[in-house]
Coordinates of C-alpha atoms and ligand atoms in Angstrom, one line a residue:
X14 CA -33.3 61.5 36.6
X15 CA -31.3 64.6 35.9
X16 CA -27.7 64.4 34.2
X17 CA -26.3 66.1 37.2
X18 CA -27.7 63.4 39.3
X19 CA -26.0 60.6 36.7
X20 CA -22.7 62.2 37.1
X21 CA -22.9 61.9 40.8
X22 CA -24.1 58.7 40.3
X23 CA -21.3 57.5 38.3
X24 CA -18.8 59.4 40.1
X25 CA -19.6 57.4 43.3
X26 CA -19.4 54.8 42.5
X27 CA -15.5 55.1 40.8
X28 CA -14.1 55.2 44.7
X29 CA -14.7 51.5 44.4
X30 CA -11.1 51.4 42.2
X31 CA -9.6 54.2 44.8
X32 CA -7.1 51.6 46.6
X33 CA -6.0 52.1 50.3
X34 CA -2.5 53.9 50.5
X35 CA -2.3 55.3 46.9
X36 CA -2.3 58.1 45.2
X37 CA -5.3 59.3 43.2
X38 CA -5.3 61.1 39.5
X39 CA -8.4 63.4 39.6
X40 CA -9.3 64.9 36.6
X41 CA -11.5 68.4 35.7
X42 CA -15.4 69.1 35.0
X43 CA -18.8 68.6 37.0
X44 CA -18.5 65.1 37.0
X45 CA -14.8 65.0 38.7
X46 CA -15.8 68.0 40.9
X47 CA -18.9 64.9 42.2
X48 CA -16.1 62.5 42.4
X49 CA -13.6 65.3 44.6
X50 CA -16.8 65.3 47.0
X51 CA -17.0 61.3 47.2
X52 CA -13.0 61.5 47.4
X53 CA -13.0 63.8 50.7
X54 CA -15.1 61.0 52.2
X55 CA -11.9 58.4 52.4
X56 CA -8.9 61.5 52.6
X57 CA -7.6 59.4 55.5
X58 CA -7.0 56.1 53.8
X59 CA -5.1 58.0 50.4
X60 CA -1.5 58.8 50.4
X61 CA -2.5 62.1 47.8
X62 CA -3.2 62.7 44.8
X63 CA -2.7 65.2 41.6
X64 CA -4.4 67.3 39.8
X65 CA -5.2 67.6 36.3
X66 CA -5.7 71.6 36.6
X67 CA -5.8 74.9 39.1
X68 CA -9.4 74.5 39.8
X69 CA -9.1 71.0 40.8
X70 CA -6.0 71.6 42.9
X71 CA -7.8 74.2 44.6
X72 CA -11.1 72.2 45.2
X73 CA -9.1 69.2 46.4
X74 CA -7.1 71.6 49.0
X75 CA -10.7 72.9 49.9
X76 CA -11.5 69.5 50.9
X77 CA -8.9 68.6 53.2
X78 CA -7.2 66.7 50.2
X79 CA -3.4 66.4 49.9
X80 CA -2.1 67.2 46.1
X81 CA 0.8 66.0 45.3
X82 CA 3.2 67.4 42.0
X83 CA 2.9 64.6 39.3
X84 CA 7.2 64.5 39.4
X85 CA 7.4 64.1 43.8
X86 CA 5.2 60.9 43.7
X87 CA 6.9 57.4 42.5
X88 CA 3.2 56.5 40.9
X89 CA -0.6 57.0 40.3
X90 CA -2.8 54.2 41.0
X91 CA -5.9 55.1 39.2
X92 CA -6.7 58.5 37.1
X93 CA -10.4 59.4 37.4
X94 CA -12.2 61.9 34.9
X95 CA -15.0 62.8 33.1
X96 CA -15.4 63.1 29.2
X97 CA -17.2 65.0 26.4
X98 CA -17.9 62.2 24.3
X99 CA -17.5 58.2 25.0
X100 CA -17.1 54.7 22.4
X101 CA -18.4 51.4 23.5
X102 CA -14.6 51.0 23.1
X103 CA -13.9 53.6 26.0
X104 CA -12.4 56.1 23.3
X105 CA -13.1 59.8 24.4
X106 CA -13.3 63.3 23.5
X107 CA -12.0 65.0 26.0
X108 CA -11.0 68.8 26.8
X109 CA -14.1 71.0 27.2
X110 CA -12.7 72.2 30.4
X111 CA -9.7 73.2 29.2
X112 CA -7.2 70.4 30.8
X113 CA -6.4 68.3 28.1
X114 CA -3.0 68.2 28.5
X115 CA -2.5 67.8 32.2
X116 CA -5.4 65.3 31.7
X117 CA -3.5 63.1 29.2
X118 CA -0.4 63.3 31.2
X119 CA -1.8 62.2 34.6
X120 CA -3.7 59.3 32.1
X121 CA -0.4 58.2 30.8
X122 CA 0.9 58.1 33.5
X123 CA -2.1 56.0 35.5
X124 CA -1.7 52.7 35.9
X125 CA -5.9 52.5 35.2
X126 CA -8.0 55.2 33.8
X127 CA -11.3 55.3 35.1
X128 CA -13.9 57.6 32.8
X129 CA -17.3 58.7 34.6
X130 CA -19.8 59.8 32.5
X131 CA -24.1 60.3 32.3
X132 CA -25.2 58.7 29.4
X133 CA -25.8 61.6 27.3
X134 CA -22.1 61.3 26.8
X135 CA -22.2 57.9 25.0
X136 CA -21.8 58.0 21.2
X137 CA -21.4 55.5 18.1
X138 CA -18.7 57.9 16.4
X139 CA -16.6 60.1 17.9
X140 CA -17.2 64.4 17.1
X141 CA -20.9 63.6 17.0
X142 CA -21.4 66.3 19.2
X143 CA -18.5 67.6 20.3
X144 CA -15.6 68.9 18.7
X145 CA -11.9 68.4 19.4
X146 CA -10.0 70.7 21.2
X147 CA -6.5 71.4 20.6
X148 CA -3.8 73.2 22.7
X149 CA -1.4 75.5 20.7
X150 CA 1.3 77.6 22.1
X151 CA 0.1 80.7 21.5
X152 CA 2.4 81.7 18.4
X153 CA 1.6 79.0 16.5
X154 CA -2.6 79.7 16.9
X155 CA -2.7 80.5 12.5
X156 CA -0.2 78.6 11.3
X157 CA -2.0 75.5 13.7
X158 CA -5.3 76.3 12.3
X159 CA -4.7 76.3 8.5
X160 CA -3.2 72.8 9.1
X161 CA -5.9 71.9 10.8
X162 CA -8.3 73.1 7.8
X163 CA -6.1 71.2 5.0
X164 CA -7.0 68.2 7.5
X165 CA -10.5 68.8 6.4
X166 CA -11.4 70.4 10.0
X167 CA -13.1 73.8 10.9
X168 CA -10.9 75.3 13.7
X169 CA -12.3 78.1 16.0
X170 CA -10.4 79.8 18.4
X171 CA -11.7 79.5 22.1
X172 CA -11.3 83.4 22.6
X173 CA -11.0 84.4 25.8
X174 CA -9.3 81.2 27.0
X175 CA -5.5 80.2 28.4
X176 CA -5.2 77.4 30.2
X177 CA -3.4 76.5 32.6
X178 CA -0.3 76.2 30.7
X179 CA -0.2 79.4 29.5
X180 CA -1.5 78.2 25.8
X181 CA -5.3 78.9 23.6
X182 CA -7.2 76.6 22.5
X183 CA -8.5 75.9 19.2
X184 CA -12.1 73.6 18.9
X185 CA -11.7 71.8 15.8
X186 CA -15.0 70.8 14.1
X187 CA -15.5 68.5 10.8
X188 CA -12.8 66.1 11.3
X189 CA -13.3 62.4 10.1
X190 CA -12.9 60.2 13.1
X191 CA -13.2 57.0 12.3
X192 CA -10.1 56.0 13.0
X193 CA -9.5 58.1 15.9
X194 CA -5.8 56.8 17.0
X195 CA -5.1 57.9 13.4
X196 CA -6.5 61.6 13.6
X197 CA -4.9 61.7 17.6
X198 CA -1.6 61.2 16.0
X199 CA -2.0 63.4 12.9
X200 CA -2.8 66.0 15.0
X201 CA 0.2 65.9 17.3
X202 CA 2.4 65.7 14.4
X203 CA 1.3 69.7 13.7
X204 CA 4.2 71.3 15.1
X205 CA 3.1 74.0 17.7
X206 CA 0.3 72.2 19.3
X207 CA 0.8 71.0 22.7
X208 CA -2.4 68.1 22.7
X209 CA -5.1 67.6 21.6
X210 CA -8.4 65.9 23.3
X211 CA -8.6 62.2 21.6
X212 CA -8.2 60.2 23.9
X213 CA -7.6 57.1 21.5
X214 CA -4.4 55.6 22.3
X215 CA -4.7 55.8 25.6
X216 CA -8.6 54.9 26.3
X217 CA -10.4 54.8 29.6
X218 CA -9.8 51.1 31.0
X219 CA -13.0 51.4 32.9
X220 CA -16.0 53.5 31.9
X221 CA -18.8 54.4 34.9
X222 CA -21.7 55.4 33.0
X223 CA -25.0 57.0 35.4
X224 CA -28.4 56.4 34.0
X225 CA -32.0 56.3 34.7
X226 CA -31.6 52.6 36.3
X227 CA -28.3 52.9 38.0
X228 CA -24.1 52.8 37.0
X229 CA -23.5 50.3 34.3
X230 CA -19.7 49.6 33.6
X231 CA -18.0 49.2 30.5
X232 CA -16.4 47.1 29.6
Ligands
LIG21 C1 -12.2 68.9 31.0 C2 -12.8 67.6 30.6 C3 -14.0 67.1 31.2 O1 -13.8 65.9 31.7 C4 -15.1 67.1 30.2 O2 -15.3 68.3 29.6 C5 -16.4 66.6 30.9 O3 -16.9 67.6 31.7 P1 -18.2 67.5 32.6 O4 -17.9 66.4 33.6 O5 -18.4 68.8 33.2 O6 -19.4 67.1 31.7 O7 -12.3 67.0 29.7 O8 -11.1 69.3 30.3

């Protein structure tokens, strides 16, 4: 079976935590954009939901969706998104899209946090494979990175990018992560940095994860 077909899989199968008259966190990536399709399904039984970036706004309007500003709704039942990386403890990298900060916020804010993945995304340690994006506000891109190298990490700036809050990105590699919740909150101690993509603190509660045999849930 193909990833793509995993992520579809797993995306799917998240409308099962989609209640009746709520409104719906939807986050950013291939995955979600499977999980949009599935959402468009059920429009009539949702009161909304937000959006974790542009692109998904405009693929949820596409869809006949209602999106909703985070501050005009009273609450978000259940935030859905992907991830770059996953723990058997539903700690994730997150942020290779870009979104990481609308995605935390709309996480926080969620009553349950629902992460689809394939299974390519699972790991042992987190930064495996990926590695840890961090928004800046653009002034603070050096002075961000050389703190981010005396934290033993290997910053590179994702040229080219701005997301949706008008800020860069820097894609820090090396970083010890065994303690994740430890690194998430070192790094939003560095003054001039908006985010950054642990999602430690505030885990998935639910992780969908597509494979060769089906969804499996954690936990
Ligand atoms: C975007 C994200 C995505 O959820 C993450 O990059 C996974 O993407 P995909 O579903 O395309 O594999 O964090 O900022």
């Amino acid at each position: 079976m193909d990833a793509d077909t995993k992520k579809r899989l797993a995306a799917e199968s998240a409308l099962e935590y989609v209640e009746t008259g709520s409104v719906v966190g939807v986050g950013t990536g291939s995955t979600t954009n499977h999980f949009i399709d599935a959402l468009a399904r059920i429009r009539h039984r949702l009161d909304g939901t937000v959006a974790s970036s542009e692109a998904t706004a405009a693929r949820l309007r596409e869809r006949g969706l209602r999106v909703a500003d985070l501050n005009a709704v009273d609450g978000v039942s259940v935030y859905v998104d992907g991830a770059d990386e996953c723990t058997r403890h539903r700690q994730l990298v997150k942020g290779a899209g870009g979104a990481l900060t609308r995605e935390k916020i709309i996480a926080a804010a969620a009553e349950r946090f629902v992460c689809i993945v394939d299974d390519s995304k699972l790991v042992d340690v987190l930064g495996t494979a990926a590695p840890v994006p961090v928004e800046v506000i653009p002034m603070a891109r050096g002075y961000a990175a050389r703190q981010l190298v005396s934290l033993g990490g290997n910053p590179f700036w994702r040229e080219g990018v701005v997301t949706d809050n008008g800020n860069l990105i820097l894609d820090v590699h090396g970083l010890d992560l065994v303690d994740p919740g430890e690194v998430e909150d070192t790094l939003d101690r560095i003054t001039g940095t908006v985010a950054n993509g642990l999602f430690a603190r505030r885990r998935a509660d639910v992780v969908l994860i597509g494979g060769d045999t089906g969804v499996r849930t954690l936990p």
